[in-house]
Amino acid sequence: MPVSPIPRLSVPDHVFAQLREAILLGRYRPGERLPPQRALAAELEVNMASVREALKRLEQLRLVEVRHGDATRVLDWRRSGGLEALVLGGGIDEPFARDLFEARRLLLVEAARLAAARRSDEQARSLRELADAFAAAGDDGARLAADWAFMAGLVEAAGNLVFQLIMNSVRELYLERAEAFTALVAQGGSLAALYARVAAAVDAGDADAAASAIDSLVVRQAEAVLA
């Protein structure tokens, strides 16, 4: 594994990031043993406490299995990991971005259908207000915040707990790398009518119209990000 000396600021974070990237990029294969903690500490020029903290975080992400008295083994993250494991220091690579936006489209289209049938009056009103907030946003940062709030509100209105838990994982990825998603809202005002259409359809209880409107919106967003 190519490594470089670790800066002394936030040392465990840097150790964690290097090991996570090595696992996700296949430098350490599923089932492979990681070097002993003492060897890792010497190679990365850090203390043992930093290595232990980094390994604990990797274990929490289900990237490694730590067994006391035995070697730390790499897990197959495609089978054991979650979305939060995929936030790499260098950003989000294209294959993962395509998978992410494909899943986003499927989830939000179905969420819109459910929201049209299940939303409360308060949730319908909130979606209309969030659509207005997107239209009034003055810069990309404000539009990104409004977009996330709208999509999260739509999923909440769908009343499906698993959808909400998925959104929780996506939120961690999104917030840590928000700058990578600026293209989502770069079209600005031209997208505002689509948010309003989704909110109006959910308010009217029209599942097909809600699904069609959110599909149009997320397809345009995905095309902008992946172009």
PDB file of C-alpha atoms in Angstrom:
ATOM      1  CA  MET A   1       0.000   0.000   0.000  1.00  0.00           C
ATOM      2  CA  PRO A   2       1.595   3.317  -1.035  1.00  0.00           C
ATOM      3  CA  VAL A   3       1.634   5.577   2.011  1.00  0.00           C
ATOM      4  CA  SER A   4       3.024   8.898   3.072  1.00  0.00           C
ATOM      5  CA  PRO A   5       3.941  10.224   6.513  1.00  0.00           C
ATOM      6  CA  ILE A   6       0.855  11.349   8.430  1.00  0.00           C
ATOM      7  CA  PRO A   7       0.411  15.036   9.333  1.00  0.00           C
ATOM      8  CA  ARG A   8       0.208  15.596  13.072  1.00  0.00           C
ATOM      9  CA  LEU A   9      -3.193  17.317  12.882  1.00  0.00           C
ATOM     10  CA  SER A  10      -6.139  14.898  13.281  1.00  0.00           C
ATOM     11  CA  VAL A  11      -3.803  11.939  13.033  1.00  0.00           C
ATOM     12  CA  PRO A  12      -6.440   9.201  13.532  1.00  0.00           C
ATOM     13  CA  ASP A  13      -8.550  10.760  10.764  1.00  0.00           C
ATOM     14  CA  HIS A  14      -5.667  10.545   8.326  1.00  0.00           C
ATOM     15  CA  VAL A  15      -4.881   6.960   9.300  1.00  0.00           C
ATOM     16  CA  PHE A  16      -8.535   6.045   8.905  1.00  0.00           C
ATOM     17  CA  ALA A  17      -8.776   7.750   5.500  1.00  0.00           C
ATOM     18  CA  GLN A  18      -5.684   5.997   4.131  1.00  0.00           C
ATOM     19  CA  LEU A  19      -6.792   2.564   5.298  1.00  0.00           C
ATOM     20  CA  ARG A  20     -10.368   3.061   4.131  1.00  0.00           C
ATOM     21  CA  GLU A  21      -9.220   4.120   0.679  1.00  0.00           C
ATOM     22  CA  ALA A  22      -6.853   1.150   0.470  1.00  0.00           C
ATOM     23  CA  ILE A  23      -9.741  -1.216   1.245  1.00  0.00           C
ATOM     24  CA  LEU A  24     -12.295   0.398  -1.064  1.00  0.00           C
ATOM     25  CA  LEU A  25      -9.843   0.562  -3.956  1.00  0.00           C
ATOM     26  CA  GLY A  26      -8.859  -3.095  -3.529  1.00  0.00           C
ATOM     27  CA  ARG A  27      -5.314  -2.678  -2.283  1.00  0.00           C
ATOM     28  CA  TYR A  28      -6.420  -4.888   0.568  1.00  0.00           C
ATOM     29  CA  ARG A  29      -8.647  -7.714  -0.666  1.00  0.00           C
ATOM     30  CA  PRO A  30     -11.619  -9.295   1.144  1.00  0.00           C
ATOM     31  CA  GLY A  31     -10.367 -11.897   3.590  1.00  0.00           C
ATOM     32  CA  GLU A  32      -6.843 -10.487   3.598  1.00  0.00           C
ATOM     33  CA  ARG A  33      -5.143  -9.768   6.903  1.00  0.00           C
ATOM     34  CA  LEU A  34      -4.146  -6.221   7.671  1.00  0.00           C
ATOM     35  CA  PRO A  35      -0.594  -5.790   8.945  1.00  0.00           C
ATOM     36  CA  PRO A  36      -0.286  -5.909  12.747  1.00  0.00           C
ATOM     37  CA  GLN A  37      -1.096  -2.655  14.495  1.00  0.00           C
ATOM     38  CA  ARG A  38       2.525  -2.119  15.460  1.00  0.00           C
ATOM     39  CA  ALA A  39       3.620  -2.529  11.827  1.00  0.00           C
ATOM     40  CA  LEU A  40       0.930  -0.125  10.609  1.00  0.00           C
ATOM     41  CA  ALA A  41       1.957   2.435  13.209  1.00  0.00           C
ATOM     42  CA  ALA A  42       5.595   2.203  12.136  1.00  0.00           C
ATOM     43  CA  GLU A  43       4.750   2.398   8.423  1.00  0.00           C
ATOM     44  CA  LEU A  44       2.481   5.409   8.847  1.00  0.00           C
ATOM     45  CA  GLU A  45       4.750   7.048  11.424  1.00  0.00           C
ATOM     46  CA  VAL A  46       2.006   7.365  14.039  1.00  0.00           C
ATOM     47  CA  ASN A  47       1.399   5.977  17.510  1.00  0.00           C
ATOM     48  CA  MET A  48      -0.535   2.817  18.301  1.00  0.00           C
ATOM     49  CA  ALA A  49      -3.483   4.744  19.742  1.00  0.00           C
ATOM     50  CA  SER A  50      -4.103   6.410  16.362  1.00  0.00           C
ATOM     51  CA  VAL A  51      -4.076   3.055  14.591  1.00  0.00           C
ATOM     52  CA  ARG A  52      -6.451   1.525  17.133  1.00  0.00           C
ATOM     53  CA  GLU A  53      -8.900   4.418  16.756  1.00  0.00           C
ATOM     54  CA  ALA A  54      -8.772   4.164  12.957  1.00  0.00           C
ATOM     55  CA  LEU A  55      -9.401   0.401  13.072  1.00  0.00           C
ATOM     56  CA  LYS A  56     -12.344   0.920  15.393  1.00  0.00           C
ATOM     57  CA  ARG A  57     -13.926   3.297  12.870  1.00  0.00           C
ATOM     58  CA  LEU A  58     -13.275   0.848  10.037  1.00  0.00           C
ATOM     59  CA  GLU A  59     -14.960  -1.849  12.093  1.00  0.00           C
ATOM     60  CA  GLN A  60     -17.977   0.391  12.702  1.00  0.00           C
ATOM     61  CA  LEU A  61     -18.283   0.848   8.935  1.00  0.00           C
ATOM     62  CA  ARG A  62     -18.088  -2.944   8.523  1.00  0.00           C
ATOM     63  CA  LEU A  63     -14.962  -2.698   6.401  1.00  0.00           C
ATOM     64  CA  VAL A  64     -12.873  -4.898   8.682  1.00  0.00           C
ATOM     65  CA  GLU A  65     -13.431  -7.561  11.320  1.00  0.00           C
ATOM     66  CA  VAL A  66     -11.385  -7.144  14.467  1.00  0.00           C
ATOM     67  CA  ARG A  67     -10.931 -10.260  16.585  1.00  0.00           C
ATOM     68  CA  HIS A  68      -9.048 -10.039  19.832  1.00  0.00           C
ATOM     69  CA  GLY A  69      -6.031 -12.281  19.741  1.00  0.00           C
ATOM     70  CA  ASP A  70      -6.273 -12.716  15.979  1.00  0.00           C
ATOM     71  CA  ALA A  71      -5.444 -10.686  12.878  1.00  0.00           C
ATOM     72  CA  THR A  72      -7.737  -7.923  11.631  1.00  0.00           C
ATOM     73  CA  ARG A  73      -9.294  -9.144   8.402  1.00  0.00           C
ATOM     74  CA  VAL A  74     -10.737  -7.132   5.530  1.00  0.00           C
ATOM     75  CA  LEU A  75     -14.434  -7.668   4.830  1.00  0.00           C
ATOM     76  CA  ASP A  76     -16.101  -7.603   1.415  1.00  0.00           C
ATOM     77  CA  TRP A  77     -17.474  -4.065   1.713  1.00  0.00           C
ATOM     78  CA  ARG A  78     -19.866  -4.607  -1.205  1.00  0.00           C
ATOM     79  CA  ARG A  79     -21.674  -7.141   0.968  1.00  0.00           C
ATOM     80  CA  SER A  80     -21.111  -5.752   4.440  1.00  0.00           C
ATOM     81  CA  GLY A  81     -20.674  -1.987   4.106  1.00  0.00           C
ATOM     82  CA  GLY A  82     -23.048   0.950   3.822  1.00  0.00           C
ATOM     83  CA  LEU A  83     -23.144   4.164   1.827  1.00  0.00           C
ATOM     84  CA  GLU A  84     -21.244   6.040   4.513  1.00  0.00           C
ATOM     85  CA  ALA A  85     -18.189   3.888   3.768  1.00  0.00           C
ATOM     86  CA  LEU A  86     -17.945   5.301   0.257  1.00  0.00           C
ATOM     87  CA  VAL A  87     -17.065   8.907   0.991  1.00  0.00           C
ATOM     88  CA  LEU A  88     -13.485   8.936  -0.227  1.00  0.00           C
ATOM     89  CA  GLY A  89     -11.118  11.775   0.457  1.00  0.00           C
ATOM     90  CA  GLY A  90     -10.797  12.570  -3.242  1.00  0.00           C
ATOM     91  CA  GLY A  91     -14.521  12.751  -3.931  1.00  0.00           C
ATOM     92  CA  ILE A  92     -17.015  10.418  -5.569  1.00  0.00           C
ATOM     93  CA  ASP A  93     -15.943   8.411  -8.609  1.00  0.00           C
ATOM     94  CA  GLU A  94     -18.078   8.159 -11.743  1.00  0.00           C
ATOM     95  CA  PRO A  95     -19.240   4.516 -11.509  1.00  0.00           C
ATOM     96  CA  PHE A  96     -20.463   5.058  -7.968  1.00  0.00           C
ATOM     97  CA  ALA A  97     -22.092   8.376  -8.906  1.00  0.00           C
ATOM     98  CA  ARG A  98     -24.076   6.657 -11.668  1.00  0.00           C
ATOM     99  CA  ASP A  99     -25.249   3.957  -9.280  1.00  0.00           C
ATOM    100  CA  LEU A 100     -26.106   6.587  -6.679  1.00  0.00           C
ATOM    101  CA  PHE A 101     -28.262   8.619  -9.057  1.00  0.00           C
ATOM    102  CA  GLU A 102     -29.964   5.534 -10.441  1.00  0.00           C
ATOM    103  CA  ALA A 103     -30.926   4.514  -6.897  1.00  0.00           C
ATOM    104  CA  ARG A 104     -31.929   8.095  -6.065  1.00  0.00           C
ATOM    105  CA  ARG A 105     -34.291   8.190  -9.012  1.00  0.00           C
ATOM    106  CA  LEU A 106     -35.965   4.892  -8.131  1.00  0.00           C
ATOM    107  CA  LEU A 107     -36.361   5.812  -4.472  1.00  0.00           C
ATOM    108  CA  LEU A 108     -37.731   9.303  -5.067  1.00  0.00           C
ATOM    109  CA  VAL A 109     -40.203   8.237  -7.762  1.00  0.00           C
ATOM    110  CA  GLU A 110     -41.703   5.621  -5.463  1.00  0.00           C
ATOM    111  CA  ALA A 111     -41.567   8.010  -2.513  1.00  0.00           C
ATOM    112  CA  ALA A 112     -43.530  10.561  -4.515  1.00  0.00           C
ATOM    113  CA  ARG A 113     -46.225   8.001  -5.302  1.00  0.00           C
ATOM    114  CA  LEU A 114     -46.533   7.048  -1.647  1.00  0.00           C
ATOM    115  CA  ALA A 115     -46.442  10.654  -0.474  1.00  0.00           C
ATOM    116  CA  ALA A 116     -49.376  11.539  -2.718  1.00  0.00           C
ATOM    117  CA  ALA A 117     -51.429   8.870  -0.963  1.00  0.00           C
ATOM    118  CA  ARG A 118     -50.155   9.232   2.607  1.00  0.00           C
ATOM    119  CA  ARG A 119     -49.066  12.817   3.222  1.00  0.00           C
ATOM    120  CA  SER A 120     -50.617  14.823   6.015  1.00  0.00           C
ATOM    121  CA  ASP A 121     -51.911  18.332   5.408  1.00  0.00           C
ATOM    122  CA  GLU A 122     -48.898  19.673   7.271  1.00  0.00           C
ATOM    123  CA  GLN A 123     -46.486  17.666   5.101  1.00  0.00           C
ATOM    124  CA  ALA A 124     -48.197  18.852   1.928  1.00  0.00           C
ATOM    125  CA  ARG A 125     -47.926  22.454   3.099  1.00  0.00           C
ATOM    126  CA  SER A 126     -44.276  21.948   4.018  1.00  0.00           C
ATOM    127  CA  LEU A 127     -43.444  20.618   0.547  1.00  0.00           C
ATOM    128  CA  ARG A 128     -45.063  23.648  -1.077  1.00  0.00           C
ATOM    129  CA  GLU A 129     -43.028  25.930   1.198  1.00  0.00           C
ATOM    130  CA  LEU A 130     -39.823  24.038   0.434  1.00  0.00           C
ATOM    131  CA  ALA A 131     -40.493  24.333  -3.305  1.00  0.00           C
ATOM    132  CA  ASP A 132     -40.913  28.089  -2.798  1.00  0.00           C
ATOM    133  CA  ALA A 133     -37.678  28.159  -0.796  1.00  0.00           C
ATOM    134  CA  PHE A 134     -35.803  26.573  -3.695  1.00  0.00           C
ATOM    135  CA  ALA A 135     -37.231  29.135  -6.111  1.00  0.00           C
ATOM    136  CA  ALA A 136     -36.191  31.979  -3.789  1.00  0.00           C
ATOM    137  CA  ALA A 137     -32.678  30.677  -3.079  1.00  0.00           C
ATOM    138  CA  GLY A 138     -30.046  33.146  -4.165  1.00  0.00           C
ATOM    139  CA  ASP A 139     -27.001  30.941  -4.646  1.00  0.00           C
ATOM    140  CA  ASP A 140     -25.956  27.339  -5.160  1.00  0.00           C
ATOM    141  CA  GLY A 141     -25.362  26.731  -1.467  1.00  0.00           C
ATOM    142  CA  ALA A 142     -28.876  27.823  -0.572  1.00  0.00           C
ATOM    143  CA  ARG A 143     -30.317  25.832  -3.468  1.00  0.00           C
ATOM    144  CA  LEU A 144     -28.453  22.691  -2.362  1.00  0.00           C
ATOM    145  CA  ALA A 145     -29.852  23.082   1.139  1.00  0.00           C
ATOM    146  CA  ALA A 146     -33.355  23.620  -0.235  1.00  0.00           C
ATOM    147  CA  ASP A 147     -33.044  20.619  -2.550  1.00  0.00           C
ATOM    148  CA  TRP A 148     -32.001  18.331   0.291  1.00  0.00           C
ATOM    149  CA  ALA A 149     -34.789  19.597   2.551  1.00  0.00           C
ATOM    150  CA  PHE A 150     -37.364  19.066  -0.209  1.00  0.00           C
ATOM    151  CA  MET A 151     -36.248  15.513  -1.004  1.00  0.00           C
ATOM    152  CA  ALA A 152     -36.040  14.603   2.681  1.00  0.00           C
ATOM    153  CA  GLY A 153     -39.515  16.042   3.212  1.00  0.00           C
ATOM    154  CA  LEU A 154     -40.856  14.041   0.281  1.00  0.00           C
ATOM    155  CA  VAL A 155     -39.431  10.802   1.679  1.00  0.00           C
ATOM    156  CA  GLU A 156     -40.793  11.573   5.128  1.00  0.00           C
ATOM    157  CA  ALA A 157     -44.246  12.186   3.643  1.00  0.00           C
ATOM    158  CA  ALA A 158     -44.064   8.757   1.984  1.00  0.00           C
ATOM    159  CA  GLY A 159     -44.273   7.208   5.440  1.00  0.00           C
ATOM    160  CA  ASN A 160     -41.819   4.385   4.723  1.00  0.00           C
ATOM    161  CA  LEU A 161     -39.285   3.904   7.517  1.00  0.00           C
ATOM    162  CA  VAL A 162     -36.765   2.035   5.346  1.00  0.00           C
ATOM    163  CA  PHE A 163     -36.797   4.866   2.788  1.00  0.00           C
ATOM    164  CA  GLN A 164     -36.080   7.302   5.614  1.00  0.00           C
ATOM    165  CA  LEU A 165     -33.171   5.215   6.903  1.00  0.00           C
ATOM    166  CA  ILE A 166     -31.699   5.091   3.405  1.00  0.00           C
ATOM    167  CA  MET A 167     -31.953   8.870   3.239  1.00  0.00           C
ATOM    168  CA  ASN A 168     -30.095   9.096   6.545  1.00  0.00           C
ATOM    169  CA  SER A 169     -27.148   7.257   5.010  1.00  0.00           C
ATOM    170  CA  VAL A 170     -27.288   9.397   1.882  1.00  0.00           C
ATOM    171  CA  ARG A 171     -27.354  12.531   4.029  1.00  0.00           C
ATOM    172  CA  GLU A 172     -24.014  11.682   5.614  1.00  0.00           C
ATOM    173  CA  LEU A 173     -22.443  11.221   2.205  1.00  0.00           C
ATOM    174  CA  TYR A 174     -24.131  14.328   0.782  1.00  0.00           C
ATOM    175  CA  LEU A 175     -23.221  16.697   3.594  1.00  0.00           C
ATOM    176  CA  GLU A 176     -19.573  15.601   3.709  1.00  0.00           C
ATOM    177  CA  ARG A 177     -19.143  16.169  -0.024  1.00  0.00           C
ATOM    178  CA  ALA A 178     -21.801  18.784  -0.838  1.00  0.00           C
ATOM    179  CA  GLU A 179     -19.454  20.582  -3.256  1.00  0.00           C
ATOM    180  CA  ALA A 180     -19.436  17.489  -5.462  1.00  0.00           C
ATOM    181  CA  PHE A 181     -23.176  17.902  -6.011  1.00  0.00           C
ATOM    182  CA  THR A 182     -23.312  21.577  -6.982  1.00  0.00           C
ATOM    183  CA  ALA A 183     -24.345  20.640 -10.525  1.00  0.00           C
ATOM    184  CA  LEU A 184     -27.595  19.269  -9.069  1.00  0.00           C
ATOM    185  CA  VAL A 185     -28.894  22.808  -8.743  1.00  0.00           C
ATOM    186  CA  ALA A 186     -26.751  24.672 -11.252  1.00  0.00           C
ATOM    187  CA  GLN A 187     -29.756  25.144 -13.545  1.00  0.00           C
ATOM    188  CA  GLY A 188     -31.293  27.208 -10.771  1.00  0.00           C
ATOM    189  CA  GLY A 189     -34.607  28.807 -11.604  1.00  0.00           C
ATOM    190  CA  SER A 190     -35.322  26.509 -14.532  1.00  0.00           C
ATOM    191  CA  LEU A 191     -35.767  23.663 -12.032  1.00  0.00           C
ATOM    192  CA  ALA A 192     -38.045  25.577  -9.682  1.00  0.00           C
ATOM    193  CA  ALA A 193     -41.206  24.755 -11.621  1.00  0.00           C
ATOM    194  CA  LEU A 194     -40.505  21.035 -11.249  1.00  0.00           C
ATOM    195  CA  TYR A 195     -40.279  21.247  -7.463  1.00  0.00           C
ATOM    196  CA  ALA A 196     -43.571  23.149  -7.510  1.00  0.00           C
ATOM    197  CA  ARG A 197     -45.150  20.483  -9.748  1.00  0.00           C
ATOM    198  CA  VAL A 198     -44.107  17.711  -7.381  1.00  0.00           C
ATOM    199  CA  ALA A 199     -45.469  19.575  -4.358  1.00  0.00           C
ATOM    200  CA  ALA A 200     -48.751  20.374  -6.123  1.00  0.00           C
ATOM    201  CA  ALA A 201     -49.251  16.769  -7.230  1.00  0.00           C
ATOM    202  CA  VAL A 202     -48.566  15.436  -3.737  1.00  0.00           C
ATOM    203  CA  ASP A 203     -50.973  18.006  -2.327  1.00  0.00           C
ATOM    204  CA  ALA A 204     -53.634  16.925  -4.848  1.00  0.00           C
ATOM    205  CA  GLY A 205     -53.104  13.241  -4.092  1.00  0.00           C
ATOM    206  CA  ASP A 206     -52.175  12.533  -7.722  1.00  0.00           C
ATOM    207  CA  ALA A 207     -49.602   9.726  -7.480  1.00  0.00           C
ATOM    208  CA  ASP A 208     -48.903   9.472 -11.218  1.00  0.00           C
ATOM    209  CA  ALA A 209     -48.369  13.219 -11.604  1.00  0.00           C
ATOM    210  CA  ALA A 210     -46.122  13.317  -8.543  1.00  0.00           C
ATOM    211  CA  ALA A 211     -44.026  10.416  -9.844  1.00  0.00           C
ATOM    212  CA  SER A 212     -43.772  11.962 -13.312  1.00  0.00           C
ATOM    213  CA  ALA A 213     -42.717  15.365 -11.974  1.00  0.00           C
ATOM    214  CA  ILE A 214     -40.045  14.042  -9.628  1.00  0.00           C
ATOM    215  CA  ASP A 215     -38.757  11.750 -12.365  1.00  0.00           C
ATOM    216  CA  SER A 216     -38.318  14.715 -14.703  1.00  0.00           C
ATOM    217  CA  LEU A 217     -36.511  16.642 -11.981  1.00  0.00           C
ATOM    218  CA  VAL A 218     -34.084  13.946 -10.874  1.00  0.00           C
ATOM    219  CA  VAL A 219     -33.272  12.908 -14.448  1.00  0.00           C
ATOM    220  CA  ARG A 220     -32.268  16.480 -15.289  1.00  0.00           C
ATOM    221  CA  GLN A 221     -30.199  16.664 -12.128  1.00  0.00           C
ATOM    222  CA  ALA A 222     -28.428  13.388 -12.819  1.00  0.00           C
ATOM    223  CA  GLU A 223     -27.639  14.448 -16.379  1.00  0.00           C
ATOM    224  CA  ALA A 224     -26.134  17.692 -15.077  1.00  0.00           C
ATOM    225  CA  VAL A 225     -23.917  15.941 -12.515  1.00  0.00           C
ATOM    226  CA  LEU A 226     -22.809  13.099 -14.780  1.00  0.00           C
ATOM    227  CA  ALA A 227     -22.291  15.144 -17.948  1.00  0.00           C
TER     228      ALA A 227
END
